[in-house]
Amino acid sequence: TYHCQTNLITHNGKAYGDYCKNRCCSICNAIRKAKLIHTYKPSIETWSDPHFLTLTVKAQPKTNLENWINGMVKAMSLILNRCRKRYLRGKGIKLIGIKSLECNFNPKKKTYNPHFHILCASKDIAETIKREWLELWNRDYKRTGLKRHRYALTYLQNIRKVNCTEEDLIETIKYGAK
């Protein structure tokens, strides 16, 4: 990133340069985010009732983080496949939205909090995904004999109506662009 935009060429009053396209470069990352926003915004503006959904699991220490993130990605894939099959059978709604994964660090407890940001086309879609998420993360494990564990608490899963499409789109895309 040190060499990003170091060589500038001007021609007919316009400046041209070479971008490094590294994920940690703030200039290239800003361009990547702007392209994604420009791509998704027209579609999202056609949604009549967009909602912003945040799905999370229990905070984890660094040693467990990779396994938990992999589990979250698998869980989301399972949910999407289940809902897609229900929709194709005529027994469910079609899921429309954009998702990204973010992970925050708590320096006091030394834990990480991975969570999904999902911009959904309707409240029904957000509630369906939330219900499936809670069911999956809080089920009984009969084969192992474990009692019900609460890995995803209901009050930590947040659904809210989108008031500013651009702000929520930026919130969703900024992590996926990095």
Coordinates of N, CA and C in Angstrom, one line a residue:
T1 N 0.8 -1.2 0.0 CA 0.0 0.0 0.0 C 0.9 1.3 0.0
Y2 N 2.1 1.1 0.4 CA 3.0 2.3 0.4 C 3.1 2.9 -1.0
H3 N 3.1 2.1 -2.0 CA 3.3 2.5 -3.4 C 2.0 2.9 -4.1
C4 N 0.9 2.8 -3.5 CA -0.4 3.1 -4.1 C -0.4 4.6 -4.5
Q5 N -0.7 4.8 -5.7 CA -0.8 6.2 -6.3 C 0.5 7.0 -6.2
T6 N 1.7 6.3 -6.2 CA 2.9 7.0 -6.2 C 3.3 7.6 -7.5
N7 N 2.8 6.9 -8.6 CA 3.1 7.4 -9.9 C 1.8 8.0 -10.5
L8 N 1.8 9.3 -10.6 CA 0.6 10.0 -11.2 C 1.0 10.5 -12.6
I9 N 0.1 10.3 -13.5 CA 0.4 10.8 -14.9 C -0.8 11.8 -15.2
T10 N -0.5 12.9 -15.7 CA -1.6 13.9 -16.1 C -1.6 13.9 -17.7
H11 N -2.9 14.0 -18.2 CA -3.1 14.1 -19.6 C -4.4 14.8 -19.8
N12 N -4.4 15.9 -20.6 CA -5.5 16.7 -20.9 C -6.3 17.1 -19.6
G13 N -5.5 17.5 -18.6 CA -6.1 18.0 -17.3 C -6.7 17.0 -16.4
K14 N -6.4 15.7 -16.7 CA -6.9 14.6 -15.8 C -5.7 13.9 -15.3
A15 N -5.8 13.4 -14.0 CA -4.7 12.7 -13.4 C -5.0 11.2 -13.4
Y16 N -4.0 10.3 -13.7 CA -4.2 8.9 -13.7 C -3.1 8.3 -12.8
G17 N -3.4 7.2 -12.2 CA -2.4 6.5 -11.3 C -2.7 5.0 -11.2
D18 N -1.7 4.4 -10.6 CA -1.9 2.9 -10.4 C -2.3 2.6 -9.0
Y19 N -3.3 1.8 -8.8 CA -3.8 1.5 -7.5 C -3.2 0.1 -7.1
C20 N -2.9 -0.1 -5.8 CA -2.3 -1.4 -5.4 C -3.4 -2.5 -5.2
K21 N -4.6 -2.1 -5.0 CA -5.7 -3.0 -4.8 C -5.6 -4.0 -3.6
N22 N -4.8 -3.6 -2.6 CA -4.7 -4.4 -1.4 C -5.8 -4.1 -0.5
R23 N -6.3 -5.1 0.3 CA -7.4 -5.0 1.2 C -7.1 -4.0 2.3
C24 N -5.9 -3.8 2.7 CA -5.5 -2.9 3.8 C -5.3 -1.5 3.3
C25 N -5.3 -1.2 2.1 CA -5.1 0.1 1.5 C -6.4 0.9 1.7
S26 N -6.4 2.0 2.4 CA -7.6 2.8 2.6 C -8.2 3.4 1.3
I27 N -7.3 3.8 0.4 CA -7.8 4.3 -0.9 C -8.5 3.3 -1.7
C28 N -7.9 2.1 -1.9 CA -8.4 1.0 -2.7 C -9.7 0.4 -2.0
N29 N -9.7 0.4 -0.7 CA -10.9 -0.1 0.0 C -12.0 0.8 -0.2
A30 N -11.8 2.1 -0.1 CA -12.9 3.1 -0.3 C -13.5 3.0 -1.7
I31 N -12.6 2.8 -2.7 CA -13.1 2.6 -4.1 C -13.9 1.3 -4.2
R32 N -13.4 0.2 -3.6 CA -14.2 -1.0 -3.6 C -15.5 -0.9 -2.9
K33 N -15.6 -0.2 -1.8 CA -16.9 0.0 -1.1 C -17.8 0.9 -2.0
A34 N -17.3 1.9 -2.6 CA -18.1 2.8 -3.5 C -18.7 2.0 -4.7
K35 N -17.9 1.1 -5.3 CA -18.4 0.3 -6.4 C -19.5 -0.6 -5.9
L36 N -19.4 -1.3 -4.8 CA -20.4 -2.1 -4.2 C -21.7 -1.4 -3.9
I37 N -21.5 -0.2 -3.3 CA -22.7 0.6 -3.0 C -23.4 1.0 -4.2
H38 N -22.7 1.4 -5.2 CA -23.3 1.8 -6.5 C -24.0 0.7 -7.2
T39 N -23.5 -0.5 -7.0 CA -24.1 -1.7 -7.6 C -25.4 -2.1 -6.9
Y40 N -25.4 -2.1 -5.6 CA -26.5 -2.6 -4.8 C -27.6 -1.6 -4.5
K41 N -27.3 -0.3 -4.4 CA -28.2 0.7 -4.0 C -29.5 0.8 -4.9
P42 N -29.4 0.7 -6.2 CA -30.6 0.8 -7.0 C -31.6 -0.3 -6.7
S43 N -31.1 -1.5 -6.5 CA -32.0 -2.7 -6.1 C -32.6 -2.5 -4.8
I44 N -31.8 -2.1 -3.8 CA -32.3 -1.9 -2.4 C -33.4 -0.8 -2.4
E45 N -33.2 0.2 -3.2 CA -34.2 1.3 -3.1 C -35.6 0.9 -3.7
T46 N -35.6 -0.3 -4.4 CA -36.9 -0.8 -4.9 C -37.7 -1.6 -3.8
W47 N -37.0 -2.0 -2.7 CA -37.6 -2.7 -1.6 C -38.6 -1.8 -0.9
S48 N -39.8 -2.3 -0.6 CA -40.8 -1.5 0.0 C -40.6 -1.4 1.5
D49 N -40.0 -2.4 2.2 CA -39.9 -2.4 3.7 C -38.6 -3.0 4.1
P50 N -37.5 -2.4 3.8 CA -36.2 -3.0 4.2 C -35.9 -2.9 5.7
H51 N -35.3 -4.0 6.2 CA -35.0 -4.1 7.6 C -33.5 -4.5 7.7
F52 N -32.9 -4.1 8.8 CA -31.5 -4.4 9.1 C -31.5 -5.4 10.3
L53 N -30.8 -6.6 10.0 CA -30.8 -7.7 11.0 C -29.4 -7.9 11.4
T54 N -29.2 -8.0 12.7 CA -27.8 -8.4 13.3 C -28.0 -9.7 14.0
L55 N -27.2 -10.7 13.6 CA -27.2 -12.0 14.2 C -25.8 -12.3 14.9
T56 N -25.9 -12.7 16.1 CA -24.6 -13.0 16.8 C -24.6 -14.2 17.6
V57 N -23.5 -14.6 18.1 CA -23.3 -15.8 19.0 C -22.5 -15.3 20.2
K58 N -22.3 -16.2 21.2 CA -21.6 -15.9 22.4 C -20.2 -15.4 22.0
A59 N -19.6 -14.5 22.8 CA -18.3 -14.0 22.6 C -17.3 -15.1 22.8
Q60 N -16.2 -15.2 22.1 CA -15.3 -16.3 22.2 C -13.8 -15.8 22.4
P61 N -13.0 -16.6 23.0 CA -11.6 -16.3 23.1 C -11.0 -16.5 21.7
K62 N -9.8 -16.0 21.5 CA -9.1 -16.1 20.2 C -8.9 -17.6 19.8
T63 N -8.7 -18.5 20.7 CA -8.4 -19.9 20.4 C -9.6 -20.6 19.7
N64 N -10.8 -20.1 20.1 CA -12.0 -20.7 19.5 C -12.6 -20.0 18.3
L65 N -12.1 -18.8 18.0 CA -12.7 -17.9 17.0 C -12.8 -18.5 15.7
E66 N -11.8 -19.1 15.1 CA -11.9 -19.7 13.8 C -13.0 -20.7 13.7
N67 N -13.1 -21.6 14.7 CA -14.1 -22.7 14.6 C -15.5 -22.0 14.7
W68 N -15.7 -21.0 15.5 CA -17.0 -20.4 15.7 C -17.4 -19.7 14.4
I69 N -16.4 -19.0 13.8 CA -16.8 -18.3 12.5 C -17.1 -19.3 11.4
N70 N -16.4 -20.4 11.4 CA -16.7 -21.4 10.4 C -18.1 -22.0 10.7
G71 N -18.4 -22.2 11.9 CA -19.7 -22.7 12.3 C -20.8 -21.7 12.0
M72 N -20.6 -20.4 12.1 CA -21.6 -19.4 11.8 C -21.8 -19.4 10.3
V73 N -20.8 -19.5 9.5 CA -20.9 -19.5 8.0 C -21.7 -20.7 7.6
K74 N -21.4 -21.9 8.2 CA -22.1 -23.1 7.9 C -23.6 -23.0 8.3
A75 N -23.8 -22.4 9.5 CA -25.2 -22.2 9.9 C -26.0 -21.4 9.0
M76 N -25.4 -20.3 8.5 CA -26.1 -19.4 7.6 C -26.3 -20.1 6.3
S77 N -25.4 -20.9 5.8 CA -25.6 -21.6 4.6 C -26.7 -22.6 4.7
L78 N -26.8 -23.3 5.9 CA -27.9 -24.2 6.2 C -29.2 -23.6 6.2
I79 N -29.3 -22.4 6.8 CA -30.5 -21.6 6.9 C -31.0 -21.2 5.5
L80 N -30.1 -20.7 4.7 CA -30.4 -20.2 3.4 C -30.9 -21.4 2.5
N81 N -30.2 -22.6 2.6 CA -30.7 -23.7 1.9 C -32.1 -24.2 2.3
R82 N -32.3 -24.3 3.6 CA -33.6 -24.7 4.1 C -34.7 -23.8 3.6
C83 N -34.5 -22.5 3.7 CA -35.5 -21.5 3.3 C -35.7 -21.5 1.8
R84 N -34.6 -21.8 1.0 CA -34.7 -21.9 -0.4 C -35.6 -23.1 -0.8
K85 N -35.4 -24.2 -0.1 CA -36.2 -25.4 -0.4 C -37.6 -25.2 -0.1
R86 N -37.9 -24.5 1.1 CA -39.3 -24.2 1.4 C -40.0 -23.3 0.4
Y87 N -39.2 -22.4 -0.1 CA -39.8 -21.4 -1.1 C -40.1 -22.2 -2.4
L88 N -39.2 -23.1 -2.8 CA -39.4 -23.8 -4.0 C -40.6 -24.8 -3.9
R89 N -40.9 -25.3 -2.7 CA -42.0 -26.1 -2.5 C -43.3 -25.3 -2.2
G90 N -43.2 -24.0 -2.2 CA -44.4 -23.2 -2.0 C -44.8 -23.0 -0.5
K91 N -43.9 -23.3 0.4 CA -44.2 -23.3 1.8 C -43.5 -22.2 2.6
G92 N -42.8 -21.3 1.9 CA -42.0 -20.3 2.6 C -41.8 -19.1 1.7
I93 N -41.2 -18.1 2.3 CA -40.9 -16.9 1.5 C -39.6 -16.9 0.9
K94 N -39.4 -16.1 -0.2 CA -38.1 -16.0 -0.8 C -37.2 -15.0 0.0
L95 N -36.0 -15.5 0.3 CA -35.1 -14.6 1.0 C -34.3 -13.7 0.0
I96 N -34.4 -12.4 0.3 CA -33.7 -11.4 -0.5 C -33.0 -10.5 0.5
G97 N -31.7 -10.4 0.3 CA -30.9 -9.5 1.2 C -29.4 -9.6 0.9
I98 N -28.7 -8.8 1.7 CA -27.2 -8.7 1.6 C -26.7 -9.0 3.0
K99 N -25.6 -9.8 3.1 CA -25.1 -10.1 4.4 C -23.5 -9.9 4.4
S100 N -23.0 -9.6 5.6 CA -21.6 -9.5 5.7 C -21.3 -10.0 7.2
L101 N -20.0 -10.4 7.4 CA -19.6 -10.9 8.7 C -18.6 -9.9 9.3
E102 N -18.8 -9.5 10.5 CA -18.0 -8.6 11.3 C -17.5 -9.3 12.6
C103 N -16.4 -8.9 13.1 CA -15.9 -9.4 14.4 C -15.3 -8.3 15.2
N104 N -15.9 -8.1 16.4 CA -15.4 -7.0 17.3 C -14.6 -7.7 18.4
F105 N -13.6 -6.9 18.9 CA -12.7 -7.4 20.0 C -13.0 -6.6 21.3
N106 N -13.2 -7.3 22.4 CA -13.4 -6.7 23.7 C -12.0 -6.8 24.4
P107 N -11.3 -5.6 24.6 CA -10.0 -5.7 25.2 C -10.0 -6.0 26.7
K108 N -11.1 -5.7 27.4 CA -11.1 -6.0 28.8 C -11.2 -7.5 29.1
K109 N -12.1 -8.1 28.3 CA -12.4 -9.6 28.5 C -11.5 -10.4 27.6
K110 N -10.8 -9.8 26.6 CA -10.0 -10.5 25.6 C -10.8 -11.5 24.9
T111 N -12.0 -11.1 24.4 CA -12.9 -12.0 23.7 C -13.3 -11.3 22.4
Y112 N -13.7 -12.1 21.4 CA -14.1 -11.7 20.1 C -15.6 -12.0 19.9
N113 N -16.3 -11.0 19.3 CA -17.8 -11.2 19.1 C -18.0 -11.2 17.6
P114 N -18.1 -12.4 16.9 CA -18.4 -12.4 15.5 C -19.9 -12.3 15.3
H115 N -20.3 -11.5 14.3 CA -21.8 -11.4 14.0 C -22.0 -11.0 12.6
F116 N -23.2 -11.3 12.1 CA -23.6 -11.0 10.7 C -24.4 -9.7 10.7
H117 N -24.2 -8.9 9.7 CA -25.1 -7.8 9.4 C -25.8 -8.2 8.1
I118 N -27.2 -8.2 8.2 CA -28.0 -8.6 7.0 C -29.0 -7.5 6.7
L119 N -28.9 -7.0 5.5 CA -29.9 -6.0 5.0 C -31.0 -6.8 4.3
C120 N -32.2 -6.9 4.8 CA -33.3 -7.7 4.3 C -34.3 -6.9 3.5
A121 N -35.0 -7.5 2.6 CA -36.0 -6.8 1.8 C -37.3 -6.5 2.6
S122 N -37.5 -7.3 3.6 CA -38.8 -7.1 4.4 C -38.6 -7.6 5.8
K123 N -39.5 -7.2 6.7 CA -39.5 -7.7 8.1 C -39.7 -9.2 8.2
D124 N -40.6 -9.7 7.3 CA -40.8 -11.2 7.3 C -39.6 -12.0 7.1
I125 N -38.8 -11.5 6.1 CA -37.5 -12.2 5.8 C -36.6 -12.1 7.0
A126 N -36.4 -10.9 7.6 CA -35.6 -10.8 8.8 C -36.0 -11.7 9.9
E127 N -37.3 -11.7 10.2 CA -37.9 -12.5 11.3 C -37.7 -14.0 11.0
T128 N -37.8 -14.4 9.8 CA -37.6 -15.8 9.4 C -36.1 -16.2 9.6
I129 N -35.2 -15.4 9.2 CA -33.8 -15.7 9.4 C -33.5 -15.8 10.9
K130 N -34.0 -14.8 11.6 CA -33.7 -14.7 13.0 C -34.2 -16.0 13.7
R131 N -35.5 -16.4 13.4 CA -36.1 -17.6 14.0 C -35.2 -18.8 13.7
E132 N -34.8 -19.0 12.5 CA -34.0 -20.1 12.1 C -32.7 -20.1 12.8
W133 N -32.1 -18.9 12.9 CA -30.8 -18.8 13.6 C -30.9 -19.2 15.1
L134 N -31.9 -18.7 15.8 CA -32.1 -19.1 17.2 C -32.3 -20.6 17.4
E135 N -33.1 -21.1 16.5 CA -33.5 -22.5 16.6 C -32.2 -23.4 16.4
L136 N -31.4 -23.0 15.4 CA -30.2 -23.7 15.1 C -29.1 -23.7 16.2
W137 N -28.9 -22.5 16.8 CA -27.9 -22.3 17.8 C -28.3 -22.7 19.2
N138 N -29.6 -22.9 19.4 CA -30.1 -23.2 20.8 C -30.8 -24.5 20.9
R139 N -30.5 -25.4 20.0 CA -31.2 -26.7 20.0 C -30.5 -27.7 21.0
D140 N -31.2 -28.7 21.3 CA -30.7 -29.8 22.1 C -29.8 -30.7 21.3
Y141 N -28.8 -31.2 21.9 CA -27.9 -32.1 21.3 C -28.1 -33.5 21.8
K142 N -29.1 -34.2 21.2 CA -29.5 -35.5 21.8 C -28.4 -36.6 21.7
R143 N -27.7 -36.6 20.6 CA -26.7 -37.6 20.4 C -25.5 -37.5 21.4
T144 N -25.2 -36.3 21.8 CA -24.1 -36.2 22.8 C -24.6 -36.1 24.2
G145 N -25.9 -36.1 24.4 CA -26.4 -36.0 25.8 C -26.4 -34.7 26.4
L146 N -25.9 -33.7 25.7 CA -25.8 -32.3 26.2 C -27.2 -31.7 26.3
K147 N -27.5 -31.0 27.4 CA -28.7 -30.2 27.5 C -28.7 -29.0 26.6
R148 N -29.8 -28.3 26.6 CA -29.9 -27.2 25.7 C -28.9 -26.1 26.2
H149 N -28.1 -25.6 25.3 CA -27.2 -24.5 25.5 C -27.6 -23.3 24.8
R150 N -27.5 -22.2 25.4 CA -27.9 -20.9 24.7 C -26.6 -20.3 24.1
Y151 N -26.4 -20.5 22.8 CA -25.2 -19.9 22.2 C -25.6 -18.6 21.5
A152 N -26.9 -18.4 21.2 CA -27.4 -17.2 20.6 C -28.6 -16.7 21.4
L153 N -28.4 -15.7 22.2 CA -29.5 -15.2 23.0 C -30.5 -14.3 22.2
T154 N -31.8 -14.5 22.5 CA -32.8 -13.9 21.7 C -32.7 -12.3 21.7
Y155 N -32.4 -11.8 22.9 CA -32.4 -10.3 23.0 C -31.2 -9.7 22.3
L156 N -30.2 -10.5 22.0 CA -29.0 -9.9 21.3 C -29.1 -10.0 19.8
Q157 N -30.1 -10.6 19.2 CA -30.4 -10.6 17.8 C -31.3 -9.5 17.5
N158 N -30.9 -8.5 16.7 CA -31.6 -7.3 16.5 C -32.1 -7.1 15.1
I159 N -33.4 -6.7 15.1 CA -34.1 -6.3 13.8 C -34.6 -4.9 14.0
R160 N -34.2 -4.1 13.0 CA -34.8 -2.7 13.0 C -35.1 -2.3 11.6
K161 N -36.1 -1.4 11.5 CA -36.4 -0.8 10.2 C -35.3 0.1 9.7
V162 N -35.1 0.0 8.4 CA -34.1 0.9 7.8 C -34.7 2.3 7.6
N163 N -34.0 3.3 8.2 CA -34.5 4.7 8.0 C -33.7 5.3 6.9
C164 N -32.4 5.0 6.8 CA -31.5 5.6 5.8 C -30.9 4.5 5.1
T165 N -31.3 4.2 3.9 CA -30.8 3.1 3.0 C -29.3 3.2 2.9
E166 N -28.8 4.4 2.6 CA -27.4 4.5 2.3 C -26.5 4.2 3.5
E167 N -26.9 4.6 4.7 CA -26.1 4.4 5.9 C -26.1 2.9 6.2
D168 N -27.3 2.2 6.1 CA -27.3 0.8 6.4 C -26.6 0.0 5.4
L169 N -26.7 0.4 4.1 CA -25.9 -0.3 3.1 C -24.4 -0.2 3.3
I170 N -24.0 1.0 3.7 CA -22.6 1.2 4.0 C -22.2 0.3 5.2
E171 N -23.0 0.3 6.3 CA -22.7 -0.6 7.4 C -22.6 -2.0 7.0
T172 N -23.4 -2.5 6.1 CA -23.4 -3.9 5.7 C -22.2 -4.1 4.8
I173 N -21.9 -3.2 3.8 CA -20.8 -3.5 2.8 C -19.4 -3.2 3.3
K174 N -19.3 -2.3 4.3 CA -17.9 -2.0 4.7 C -17.1 -3.1 5.2
Y175 N -17.7 -4.1 5.8 CA -16.9 -5.3 6.3 C -16.6 -6.3 5.1
G176 N -17.6 -6.4 4.2 CA -17.4 -7.3 3.1 C -16.4 -6.8 2.1
A177 N -16.2 -5.5 2.1 CA -15.2 -4.9 1.1 C -13.8 -5.1 1.6
K178 N -13.6 -5.3 2.9 CA -12.2 -5.4 3.4 C -11.6 -6.7 3.1

